[in-house]
mmCIF file of C-alpha atoms in Angstrom:
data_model
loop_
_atom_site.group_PDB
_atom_site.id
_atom_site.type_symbol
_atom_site.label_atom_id
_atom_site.label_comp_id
_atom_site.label_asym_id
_atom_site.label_seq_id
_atom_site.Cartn_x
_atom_site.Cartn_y
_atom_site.Cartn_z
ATOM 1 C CA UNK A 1 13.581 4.683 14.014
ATOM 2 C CA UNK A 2 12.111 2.560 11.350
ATOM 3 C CA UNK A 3 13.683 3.671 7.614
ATOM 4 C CA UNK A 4 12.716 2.041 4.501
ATOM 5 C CA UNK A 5 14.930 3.349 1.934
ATOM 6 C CA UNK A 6 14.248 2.713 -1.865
ATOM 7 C CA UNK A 7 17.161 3.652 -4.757
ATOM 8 C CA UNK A 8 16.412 6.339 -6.900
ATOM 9 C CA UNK A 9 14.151 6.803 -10.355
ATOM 10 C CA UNK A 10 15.003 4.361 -13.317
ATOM 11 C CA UNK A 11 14.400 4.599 -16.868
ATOM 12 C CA UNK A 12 14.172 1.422 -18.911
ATOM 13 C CA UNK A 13 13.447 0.730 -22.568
ATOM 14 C CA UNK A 14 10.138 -1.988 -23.253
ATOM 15 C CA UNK A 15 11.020 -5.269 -22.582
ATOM 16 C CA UNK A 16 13.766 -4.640 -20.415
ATOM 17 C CA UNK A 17 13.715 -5.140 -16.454
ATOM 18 C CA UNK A 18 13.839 -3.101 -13.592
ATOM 19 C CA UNK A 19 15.471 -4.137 -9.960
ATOM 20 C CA UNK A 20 14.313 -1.664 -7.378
ATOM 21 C CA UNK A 21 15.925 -2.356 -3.395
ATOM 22 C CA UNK A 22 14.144 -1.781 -0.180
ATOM 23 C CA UNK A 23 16.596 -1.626 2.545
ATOM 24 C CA UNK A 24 15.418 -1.703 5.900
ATOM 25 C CA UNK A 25 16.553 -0.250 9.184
ATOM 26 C CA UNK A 26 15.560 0.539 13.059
ATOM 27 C CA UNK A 27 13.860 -3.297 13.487
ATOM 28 C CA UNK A 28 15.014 -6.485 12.624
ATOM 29 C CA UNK A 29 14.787 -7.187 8.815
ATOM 30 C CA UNK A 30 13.197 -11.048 9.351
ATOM 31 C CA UNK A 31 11.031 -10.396 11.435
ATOM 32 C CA UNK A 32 8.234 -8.254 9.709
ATOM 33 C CA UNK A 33 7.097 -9.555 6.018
ATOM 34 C CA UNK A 34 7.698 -6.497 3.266
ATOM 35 C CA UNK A 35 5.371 -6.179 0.302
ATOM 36 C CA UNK A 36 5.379 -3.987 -2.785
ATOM 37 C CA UNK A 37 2.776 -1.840 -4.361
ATOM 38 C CA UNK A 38 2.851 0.289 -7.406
ATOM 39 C CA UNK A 39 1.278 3.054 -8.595
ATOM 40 C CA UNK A 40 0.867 4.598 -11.745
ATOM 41 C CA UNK A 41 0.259 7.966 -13.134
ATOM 42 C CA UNK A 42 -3.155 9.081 -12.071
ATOM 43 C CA UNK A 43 -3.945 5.753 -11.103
ATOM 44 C CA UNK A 44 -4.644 4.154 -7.636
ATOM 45 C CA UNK A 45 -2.519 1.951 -5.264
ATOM 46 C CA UNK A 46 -1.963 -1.546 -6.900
ATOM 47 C CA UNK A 47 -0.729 -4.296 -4.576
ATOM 48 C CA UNK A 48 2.308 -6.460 -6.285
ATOM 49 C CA UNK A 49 3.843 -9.430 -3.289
ATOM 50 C CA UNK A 50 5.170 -9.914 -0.046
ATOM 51 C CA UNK A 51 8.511 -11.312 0.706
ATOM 52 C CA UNK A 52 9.123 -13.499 3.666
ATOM 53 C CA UNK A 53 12.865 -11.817 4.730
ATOM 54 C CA UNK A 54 13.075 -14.791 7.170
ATOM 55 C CA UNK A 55 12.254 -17.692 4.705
ATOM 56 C CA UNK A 56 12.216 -15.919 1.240
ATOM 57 C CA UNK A 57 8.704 -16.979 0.468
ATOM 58 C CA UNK A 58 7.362 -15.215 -1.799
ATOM 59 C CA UNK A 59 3.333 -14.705 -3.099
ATOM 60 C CA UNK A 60 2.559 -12.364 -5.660
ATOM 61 C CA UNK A 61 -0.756 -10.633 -7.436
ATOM 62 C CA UNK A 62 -1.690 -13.124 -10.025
ATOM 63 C CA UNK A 63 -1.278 -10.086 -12.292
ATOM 64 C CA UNK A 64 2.513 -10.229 -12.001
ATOM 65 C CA UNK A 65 2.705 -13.811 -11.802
ATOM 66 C CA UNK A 66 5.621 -15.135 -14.411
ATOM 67 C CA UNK A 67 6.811 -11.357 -14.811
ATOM 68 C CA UNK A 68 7.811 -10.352 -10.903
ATOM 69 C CA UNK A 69 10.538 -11.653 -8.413
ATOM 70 C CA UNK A 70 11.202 -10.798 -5.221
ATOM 71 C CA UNK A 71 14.241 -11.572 -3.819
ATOM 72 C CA UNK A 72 16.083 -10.242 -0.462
ATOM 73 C CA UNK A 73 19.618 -10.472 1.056
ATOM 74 C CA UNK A 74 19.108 -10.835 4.578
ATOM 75 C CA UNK A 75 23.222 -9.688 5.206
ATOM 76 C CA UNK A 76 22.429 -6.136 4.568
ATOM 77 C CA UNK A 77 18.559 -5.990 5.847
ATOM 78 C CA UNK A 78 17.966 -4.991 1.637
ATOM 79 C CA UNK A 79 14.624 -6.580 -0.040
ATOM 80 C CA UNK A 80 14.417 -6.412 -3.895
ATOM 81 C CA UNK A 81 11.647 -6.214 -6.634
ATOM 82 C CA UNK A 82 12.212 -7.278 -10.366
ATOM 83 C CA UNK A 83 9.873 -6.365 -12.590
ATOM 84 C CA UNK A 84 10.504 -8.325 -16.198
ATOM 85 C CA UNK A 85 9.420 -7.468 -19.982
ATOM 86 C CA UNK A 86 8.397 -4.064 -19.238
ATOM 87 C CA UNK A 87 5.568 -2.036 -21.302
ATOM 88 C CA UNK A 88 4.540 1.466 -21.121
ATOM 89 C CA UNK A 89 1.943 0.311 -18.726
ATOM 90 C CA UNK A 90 4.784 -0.305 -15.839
ATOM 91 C CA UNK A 91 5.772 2.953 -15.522
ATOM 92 C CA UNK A 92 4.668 3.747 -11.826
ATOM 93 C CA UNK A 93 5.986 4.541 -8.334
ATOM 94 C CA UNK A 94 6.808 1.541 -6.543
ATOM 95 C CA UNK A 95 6.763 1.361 -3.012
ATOM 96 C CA UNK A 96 8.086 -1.132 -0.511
ATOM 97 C CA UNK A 97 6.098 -1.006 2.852
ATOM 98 C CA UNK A 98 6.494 -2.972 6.345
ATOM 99 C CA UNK A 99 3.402 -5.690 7.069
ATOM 100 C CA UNK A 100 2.530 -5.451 10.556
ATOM 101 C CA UNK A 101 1.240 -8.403 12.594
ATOM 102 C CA UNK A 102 -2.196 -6.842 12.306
ATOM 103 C CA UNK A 103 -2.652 -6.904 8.275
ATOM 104 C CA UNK A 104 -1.499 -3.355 7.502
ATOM 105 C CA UNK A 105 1.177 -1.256 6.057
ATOM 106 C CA UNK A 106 2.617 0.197 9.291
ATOM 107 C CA UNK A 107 5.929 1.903 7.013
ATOM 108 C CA UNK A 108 6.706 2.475 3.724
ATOM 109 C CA UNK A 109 9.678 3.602 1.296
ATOM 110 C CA UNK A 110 10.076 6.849 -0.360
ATOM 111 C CA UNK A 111 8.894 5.323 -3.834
ATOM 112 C CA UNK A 112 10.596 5.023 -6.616
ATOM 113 C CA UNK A 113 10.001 6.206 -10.265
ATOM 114 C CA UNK A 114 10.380 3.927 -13.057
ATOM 115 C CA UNK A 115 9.296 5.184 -16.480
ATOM 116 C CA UNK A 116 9.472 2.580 -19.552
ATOM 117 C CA UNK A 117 9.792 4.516 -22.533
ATOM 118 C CA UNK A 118 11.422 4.305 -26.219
ATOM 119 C CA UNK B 1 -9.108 -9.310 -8.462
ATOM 120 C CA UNK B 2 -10.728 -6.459 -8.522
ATOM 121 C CA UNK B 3 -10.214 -3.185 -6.996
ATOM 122 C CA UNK B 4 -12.774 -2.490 -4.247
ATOM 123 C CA UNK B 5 -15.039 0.527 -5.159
ATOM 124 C CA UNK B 6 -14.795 3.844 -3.398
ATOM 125 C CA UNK B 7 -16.193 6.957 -4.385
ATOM 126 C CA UNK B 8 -13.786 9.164 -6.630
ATOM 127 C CA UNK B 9 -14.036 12.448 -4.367
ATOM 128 C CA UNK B 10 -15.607 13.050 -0.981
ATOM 129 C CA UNK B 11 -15.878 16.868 0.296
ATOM 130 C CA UNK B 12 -16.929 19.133 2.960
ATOM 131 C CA UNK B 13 -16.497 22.505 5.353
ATOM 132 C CA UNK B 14 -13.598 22.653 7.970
ATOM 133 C CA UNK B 15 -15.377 21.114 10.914
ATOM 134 C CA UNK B 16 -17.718 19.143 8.906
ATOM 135 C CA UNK B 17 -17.562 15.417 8.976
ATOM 136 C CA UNK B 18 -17.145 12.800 5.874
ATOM 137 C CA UNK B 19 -17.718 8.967 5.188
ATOM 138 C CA UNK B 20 -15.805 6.894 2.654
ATOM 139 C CA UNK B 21 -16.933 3.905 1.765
ATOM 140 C CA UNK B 22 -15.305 0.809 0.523
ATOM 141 C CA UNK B 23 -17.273 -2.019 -0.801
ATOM 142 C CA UNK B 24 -15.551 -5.163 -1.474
ATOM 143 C CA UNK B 25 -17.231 -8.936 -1.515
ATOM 144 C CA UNK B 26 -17.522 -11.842 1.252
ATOM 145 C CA UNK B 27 -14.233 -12.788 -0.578
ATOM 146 C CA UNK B 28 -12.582 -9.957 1.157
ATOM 147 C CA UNK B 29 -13.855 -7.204 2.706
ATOM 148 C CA UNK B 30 -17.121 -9.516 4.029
ATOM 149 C CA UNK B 31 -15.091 -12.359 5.293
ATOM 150 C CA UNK B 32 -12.417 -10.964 7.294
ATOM 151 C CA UNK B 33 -11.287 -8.052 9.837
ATOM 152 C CA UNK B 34 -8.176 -6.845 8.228
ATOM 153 C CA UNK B 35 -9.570 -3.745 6.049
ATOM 154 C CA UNK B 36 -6.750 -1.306 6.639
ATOM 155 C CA UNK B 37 -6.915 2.567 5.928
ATOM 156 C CA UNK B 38 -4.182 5.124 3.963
ATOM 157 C CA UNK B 39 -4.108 8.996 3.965
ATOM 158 C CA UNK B 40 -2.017 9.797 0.562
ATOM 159 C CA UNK B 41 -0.693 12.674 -0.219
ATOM 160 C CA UNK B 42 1.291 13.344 -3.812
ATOM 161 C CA UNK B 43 4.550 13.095 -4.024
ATOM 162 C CA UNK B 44 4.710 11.115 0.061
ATOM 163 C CA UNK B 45 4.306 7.770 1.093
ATOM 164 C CA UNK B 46 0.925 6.772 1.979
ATOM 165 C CA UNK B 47 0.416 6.793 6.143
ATOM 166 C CA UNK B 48 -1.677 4.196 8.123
ATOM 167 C CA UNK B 49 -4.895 5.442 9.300
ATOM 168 C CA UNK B 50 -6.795 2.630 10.454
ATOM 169 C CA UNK B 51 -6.175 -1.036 10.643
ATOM 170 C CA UNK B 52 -8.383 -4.127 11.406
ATOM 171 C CA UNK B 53 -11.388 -2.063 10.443
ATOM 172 C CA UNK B 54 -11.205 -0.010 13.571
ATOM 173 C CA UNK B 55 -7.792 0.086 14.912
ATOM 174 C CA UNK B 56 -6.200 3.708 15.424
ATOM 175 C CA UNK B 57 -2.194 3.371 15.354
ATOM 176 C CA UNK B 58 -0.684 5.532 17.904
ATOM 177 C CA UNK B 59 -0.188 9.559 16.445
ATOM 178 C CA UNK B 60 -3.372 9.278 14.300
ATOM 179 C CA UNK B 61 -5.801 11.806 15.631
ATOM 180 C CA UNK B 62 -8.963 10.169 16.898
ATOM 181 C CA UNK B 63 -11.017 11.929 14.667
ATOM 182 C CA UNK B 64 -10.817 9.210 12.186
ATOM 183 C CA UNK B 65 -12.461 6.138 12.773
ATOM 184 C CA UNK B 66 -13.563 2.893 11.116
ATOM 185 C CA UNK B 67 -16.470 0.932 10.995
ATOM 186 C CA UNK B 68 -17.856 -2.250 8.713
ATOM 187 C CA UNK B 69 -21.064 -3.751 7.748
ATOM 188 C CA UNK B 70 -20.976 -6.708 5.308
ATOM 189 C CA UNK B 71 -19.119 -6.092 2.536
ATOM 190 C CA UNK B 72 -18.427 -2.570 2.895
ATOM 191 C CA UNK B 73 -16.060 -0.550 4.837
ATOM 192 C CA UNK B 74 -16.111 3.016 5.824
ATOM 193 C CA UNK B 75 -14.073 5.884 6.909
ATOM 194 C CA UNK B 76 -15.420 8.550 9.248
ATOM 195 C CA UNK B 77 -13.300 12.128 9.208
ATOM 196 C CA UNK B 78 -15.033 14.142 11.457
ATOM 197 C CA UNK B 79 -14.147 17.642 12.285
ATOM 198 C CA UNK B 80 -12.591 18.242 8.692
ATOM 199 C CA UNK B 81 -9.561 19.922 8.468
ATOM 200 C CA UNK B 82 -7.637 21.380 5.875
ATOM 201 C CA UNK B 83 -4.361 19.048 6.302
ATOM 202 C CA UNK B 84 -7.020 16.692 5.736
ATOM 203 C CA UNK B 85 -7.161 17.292 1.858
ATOM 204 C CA UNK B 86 -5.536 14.083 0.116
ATOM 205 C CA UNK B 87 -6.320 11.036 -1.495
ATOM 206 C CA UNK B 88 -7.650 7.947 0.435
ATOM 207 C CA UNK B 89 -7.032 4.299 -0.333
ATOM 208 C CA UNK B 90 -8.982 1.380 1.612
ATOM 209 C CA UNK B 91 -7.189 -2.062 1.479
ATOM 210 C CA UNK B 92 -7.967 -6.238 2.428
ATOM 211 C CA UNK B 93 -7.146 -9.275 3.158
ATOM 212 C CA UNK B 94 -8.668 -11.772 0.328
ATOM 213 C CA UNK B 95 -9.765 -15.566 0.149
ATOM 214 C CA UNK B 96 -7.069 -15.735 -2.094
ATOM 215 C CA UNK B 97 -4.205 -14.793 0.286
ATOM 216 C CA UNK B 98 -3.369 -11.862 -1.604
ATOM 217 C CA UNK B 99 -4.469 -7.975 -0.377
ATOM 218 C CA UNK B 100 -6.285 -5.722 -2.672
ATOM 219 C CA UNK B 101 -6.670 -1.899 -2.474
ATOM 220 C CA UNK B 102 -9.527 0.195 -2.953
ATOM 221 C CA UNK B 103 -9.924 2.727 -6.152
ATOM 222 C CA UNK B 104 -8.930 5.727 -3.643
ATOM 223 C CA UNK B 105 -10.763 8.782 -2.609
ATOM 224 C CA UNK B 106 -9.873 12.494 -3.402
ATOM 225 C CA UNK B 107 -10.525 14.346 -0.316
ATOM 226 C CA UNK B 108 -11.597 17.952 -1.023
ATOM 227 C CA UNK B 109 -12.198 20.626 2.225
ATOM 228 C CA UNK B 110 -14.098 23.118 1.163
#
Protein backbone atom coordinates (compact mmCIF):
# COMPACT_ATOMS: atom_id res chain seq x y z
CA UNK A 1 0.00 0.00 0.00
CA UNK A 2 0.94 3.54 -0.60
CA UNK A 3 2.96 5.06 2.76
CA UNK A 4 4.19 8.49 2.93
CA UNK A 5 6.18 8.70 5.97
CA UNK A 6 7.38 12.15 7.38
CA UNK A 7 10.22 12.32 10.49
CA UNK A 8 9.04 13.47 13.60
CA UNK A 9 8.32 17.21 15.27
CA UNK A 10 11.33 19.74 15.20
CA UNK A 11 12.05 22.66 17.19
CA UNK A 12 14.26 25.37 15.74
CA UNK A 13 15.40 28.75 17.02
CA UNK A 14 14.50 32.07 14.38
CA UNK A 15 16.62 32.14 11.65
CA UNK A 16 17.62 28.73 11.67
CA UNK A 17 16.38 25.96 9.08
CA UNK A 18 14.37 23.08 9.14
CA UNK A 19 14.83 19.76 6.75
CA UNK A 20 11.71 17.68 6.98
CA UNK A 21 11.85 14.00 4.66
CA UNK A 22 8.99 12.43 2.87
CA UNK A 23 9.81 8.93 2.13
CA UNK A 24 7.70 7.12 -0.09
CA UNK A 25 6.62 3.53 -0.45
CA UNK A 26 4.02 0.94 -2.23
CA UNK A 27 4.52 2.87 -5.95
CA UNK A 28 7.37 3.90 -7.69
CA UNK A 29 8.96 7.11 -6.20
CA UNK A 30 9.52 8.90 -9.97
CA UNK A 31 6.74 8.37 -11.18
CA UNK A 32 4.11 10.57 -9.27
CA UNK A 33 5.26 14.41 -8.56
CA UNK A 34 5.16 15.12 -4.47
CA UNK A 35 4.29 18.57 -3.19
CA UNK A 36 4.30 20.15 0.25
CA UNK A 37 1.76 22.12 2.13
CA UNK A 38 1.84 23.65 5.51
CA UNK A 39 -0.36 24.53 7.94
CA UNK A 40 -0.31 26.62 10.79
CA UNK A 41 -2.00 26.90 14.07
CA UNK A 42 -5.61 27.70 13.46
CA UNK A 43 -4.87 28.53 10.09
CA UNK A 44 -5.86 26.86 6.72
CA UNK A 45 -3.96 24.59 4.23
CA UNK A 46 -1.12 26.65 2.51
CA UNK A 47 0.39 25.11 -0.62
CA UNK A 48 4.49 25.35 -0.59
CA UNK A 49 6.10 23.21 -4.19
CA UNK A 50 6.18 20.18 -6.01
CA UNK A 51 9.21 18.15 -6.65
CA UNK A 52 9.72 16.31 -9.85
CA UNK A 53 11.36 12.80 -8.12
CA UNK A 54 12.16 11.84 -11.76
CA UNK A 55 13.92 15.11 -12.92
CA UNK A 56 14.26 17.14 -9.61
CA UNK A 57 12.37 20.09 -10.95
CA UNK A 58 11.25 21.98 -8.66
CA UNK A 59 8.35 25.10 -8.60
CA UNK A 60 7.49 26.69 -5.54
CA UNK A 61 4.69 29.36 -4.06
CA UNK A 62 6.20 32.65 -4.85
CA UNK A 63 5.79 33.11 -1.09
CA UNK A 64 8.69 30.76 -0.36
CA UNK A 65 10.61 31.68 -3.25
CA UNK A 66 14.51 32.39 -2.09
CA UNK A 67 13.63 30.76 1.43
CA UNK A 68 12.45 26.93 0.33
CA UNK A 69 14.32 23.92 -1.35
CA UNK A 70 13.21 20.87 -2.26
CA UNK A 71 15.45 18.33 -2.85
CA UNK A 72 14.95 14.32 -3.16
CA UNK A 73 17.25 11.22 -3.25
CA UNK A 74 15.74 9.00 -5.61
CA UNK A 75 18.11 5.79 -3.97
CA UNK A 76 15.90 5.55 -1.01
CA UNK A 77 12.36 6.77 -2.62
CA UNK A 78 12.93 9.93 0.33
CA UNK A 79 11.78 13.63 -0.88
CA UNK A 80 12.96 16.58 1.32
CA UNK A 81 11.72 20.16 2.26
CA UNK A 82 14.08 22.98 3.63
CA UNK A 83 12.62 25.69 4.96
CA UNK A 84 15.44 28.67 5.57
CA UNK A 85 15.56 31.84 8.05
CA UNK A 86 12.74 30.75 10.06
CA UNK A 87 10.26 33.25 12.06
CA UNK A 88 7.60 32.55 14.46
CA UNK A 89 5.30 32.64 11.54
CA UNK A 90 6.75 29.05 10.21
CA UNK A 91 5.72 27.16 12.87
CA UNK A 92 3.10 24.77 11.17
CA UNK A 93 2.42 21.14 10.22
CA UNK A 94 3.95 20.32 7.07
CA UNK A 95 2.70 17.76 4.97
CA UNK A 96 4.09 15.95 1.97
CA UNK A 97 1.25 14.54 -0.31
CA UNK A 98 1.28 12.34 -3.69
CA UNK A 99 0.02 14.48 -7.06
CA UNK A 100 -2.06 12.29 -9.02
CA UNK A 101 -2.29 12.48 -12.82
CA UNK A 102 -5.65 14.16 -12.34
CA UNK A 103 -4.49 17.46 -10.28
CA UNK A 104 -5.14 16.20 -6.74
CA UNK A 105 -3.61 15.05 -3.58
CA UNK A 106 -4.44 11.32 -3.83
CA UNK A 107 -1.91 10.56 -0.35
CA UNK A 108 -0.39 12.38 2.12
CA UNK A 109 2.22 12.12 5.13
CA UNK A 110 1.47 12.06 8.72
CA UNK A 111 2.62 15.84 9.12
CA UNK A 112 5.11 17.04 10.87
CA UNK A 113 5.39 19.72 13.66
CA UNK A 114 7.88 22.35 13.50
CA UNK A 115 7.66 25.12 16.09
CA UNK A 116 10.26 28.17 15.78
CA UNK A 117 10.61 29.58 19.04
CA UNK A 118 13.34 31.47 21.33
CA UNK B 1 -2.08 34.49 -4.65
CA UNK B 2 -4.78 34.53 -2.79
CA UNK B 3 -6.63 32.01 -0.91
CA UNK B 4 -9.98 31.20 -2.55
CA UNK B 5 -12.95 32.19 -0.25
CA UNK B 6 -15.12 29.64 1.46
CA UNK B 7 -17.44 30.15 4.10
CA UNK B 8 -15.89 29.72 7.72
CA UNK B 9 -18.61 27.08 9.01
CA UNK B 10 -21.38 25.26 7.20
CA UNK B 11 -24.03 23.20 9.44
CA UNK B 12 -26.99 21.06 9.49
CA UNK B 13 -29.27 17.91 10.95
CA UNK B 14 -28.07 14.23 10.39
CA UNK B 15 -29.73 13.56 7.07
CA UNK B 16 -29.79 17.06 6.01
CA UNK B 17 -27.78 18.15 3.06
CA UNK B 18 -24.97 21.10 2.81
CA UNK B 19 -23.18 23.20 0.01
CA UNK B 20 -19.70 24.68 0.27
CA UNK B 21 -18.71 26.98 -1.90
CA UNK B 22 -15.40 28.00 -3.24
CA UNK B 23 -14.98 31.05 -5.26
CA UNK B 24 -11.78 31.60 -6.92
CA UNK B 25 -11.12 33.85 -10.33
CA UNK B 26 -10.87 32.90 -14.23
CA UNK B 27 -7.16 32.69 -13.10
CA UNK B 28 -7.98 29.51 -11.39
CA UNK B 29 -10.95 28.17 -10.40
CA UNK B 30 -12.78 29.83 -13.82
CA UNK B 31 -10.21 28.65 -16.23
CA UNK B 32 -9.59 25.15 -15.53
CA UNK B 33 -11.16 21.64 -14.33
CA UNK B 34 -8.78 20.66 -11.66
CA UNK B 35 -10.65 22.06 -8.38
CA UNK B 36 -9.94 19.20 -6.03
CA UNK B 37 -11.80 18.54 -2.62
CA UNK B 38 -10.28 17.60 1.21
CA UNK B 39 -12.21 16.28 4.29
CA UNK B 40 -9.75 17.35 7.36
CA UNK B 41 -9.92 16.23 10.41
CA UNK B 42 -7.41 17.55 13.45
CA UNK B 43 -4.68 15.92 14.23
CA UNK B 44 -5.04 13.42 10.45
CA UNK B 45 -4.01 13.99 7.13
CA UNK B 46 -6.44 15.60 4.96
CA UNK B 47 -8.38 12.77 2.54
CA UNK B 48 -9.39 13.35 -1.16
CA UNK B 49 -12.96 13.91 -1.67
CA UNK B 50 -13.41 15.07 -5.03
CA UNK B 51 -11.11 15.78 -7.87
CA UNK B 52 -11.51 17.50 -11.32
CA UNK B 53 -14.54 19.27 -9.95
CA UNK B 54 -16.61 16.15 -10.00
CA UNK B 55 -14.51 13.15 -9.77
CA UNK B 56 -15.33 10.65 -6.77
CA UNK B 57 -12.03 8.51 -5.94
CA UNK B 58 -12.91 5.02 -5.24
CA UNK B 59 -14.06 4.50 -1.11
CA UNK B 60 -15.60 8.03 -0.99
CA UNK B 61 -19.27 7.59 -0.37
CA UNK B 62 -21.34 9.01 -3.20
CA UNK B 63 -23.01 11.28 -1.11
CA UNK B 64 -20.54 13.92 -1.84
CA UNK B 65 -20.45 15.44 -5.03
CA UNK B 66 -19.02 18.38 -6.97
CA UNK B 67 -20.22 20.79 -9.23
CA UNK B 68 -18.81 24.35 -10.85
CA UNK B 69 -20.17 27.41 -12.35
CA UNK B 70 -17.68 30.16 -13.32
CA UNK B 71 -15.54 30.96 -10.81
CA UNK B 72 -16.95 29.13 -8.04
CA UNK B 73 -16.87 25.65 -6.89
CA UNK B 74 -19.11 23.77 -4.63
CA UNK B 75 -19.41 20.84 -2.42
CA UNK B 76 -22.69 18.98 -1.96
CA UNK B 77 -22.87 16.61 1.45
CA UNK B 78 -26.08 15.26 1.35
CA UNK B 79 -27.50 12.97 3.90
CA UNK B 80 -25.28 14.57 6.76
CA UNK B 81 -23.72 12.44 9.02
CA UNK B 82 -22.02 12.79 12.11
CA UNK B 83 -18.45 11.36 10.89
CA UNK B 84 -19.08 14.09 8.64
CA UNK B 85 -18.07 16.87 11.22
CA UNK B 86 -14.52 18.30 10.07
CA UNK B 87 -12.96 20.96 8.34
CA UNK B 88 -13.11 21.30 4.48
CA UNK B 89 -10.47 22.72 2.18
CA UNK B 90 -11.20 23.35 -1.72
CA UNK B 91 -7.99 23.56 -3.90
CA UNK B 92 -6.79 24.67 -7.93
CA UNK B 93 -4.86 24.66 -10.52
CA UNK B 94 -3.71 28.48 -11.33
CA UNK B 95 -2.54 30.49 -14.53
CA UNK B 96 0.46 30.68 -12.71
CA UNK B 97 1.32 26.94 -12.52
CA UNK B 98 1.15 26.90 -8.94
CA UNK B 99 -2.15 25.33 -6.83
CA UNK B 100 -3.88 27.35 -4.26
CA UNK B 101 -6.21 26.16 -1.45
CA UNK B 102 -9.33 27.48 -0.28
CA UNK B 103 -9.76 29.26 3.38
CA UNK B 104 -11.46 25.82 4.63
CA UNK B 105 -14.83 25.09 6.00
CA UNK B 106 -15.76 23.95 9.61
CA UNK B 107 -18.36 21.41 9.20
CA UNK B 108 -20.78 21.36 12.16
CA UNK B 109 -23.82 18.39 12.32
CA UNK B 110 -26.19 19.46 14.38
Amino acid sequence: QVQLVQTGAEVKKPGASVKVSCKASGYTFTGYFLHWVRQAPGQGLEWMGWINPNSGDTNYAQKFQGRVTLTRDTSISTAYMELSSLTSDDTAVYYCARFTGSSSFDYWGQGTLVTVSS
Amino acid sequence: QSALTQPASVSGSPGQSITISCTGASSDVGGYNFVSWYQHHPGKAPKLMIYDVTNRPSGVSNRFSGSKSGNTASLTISGLQAEDEADYYCNSYTSSSSYVFGTGTKVTVL
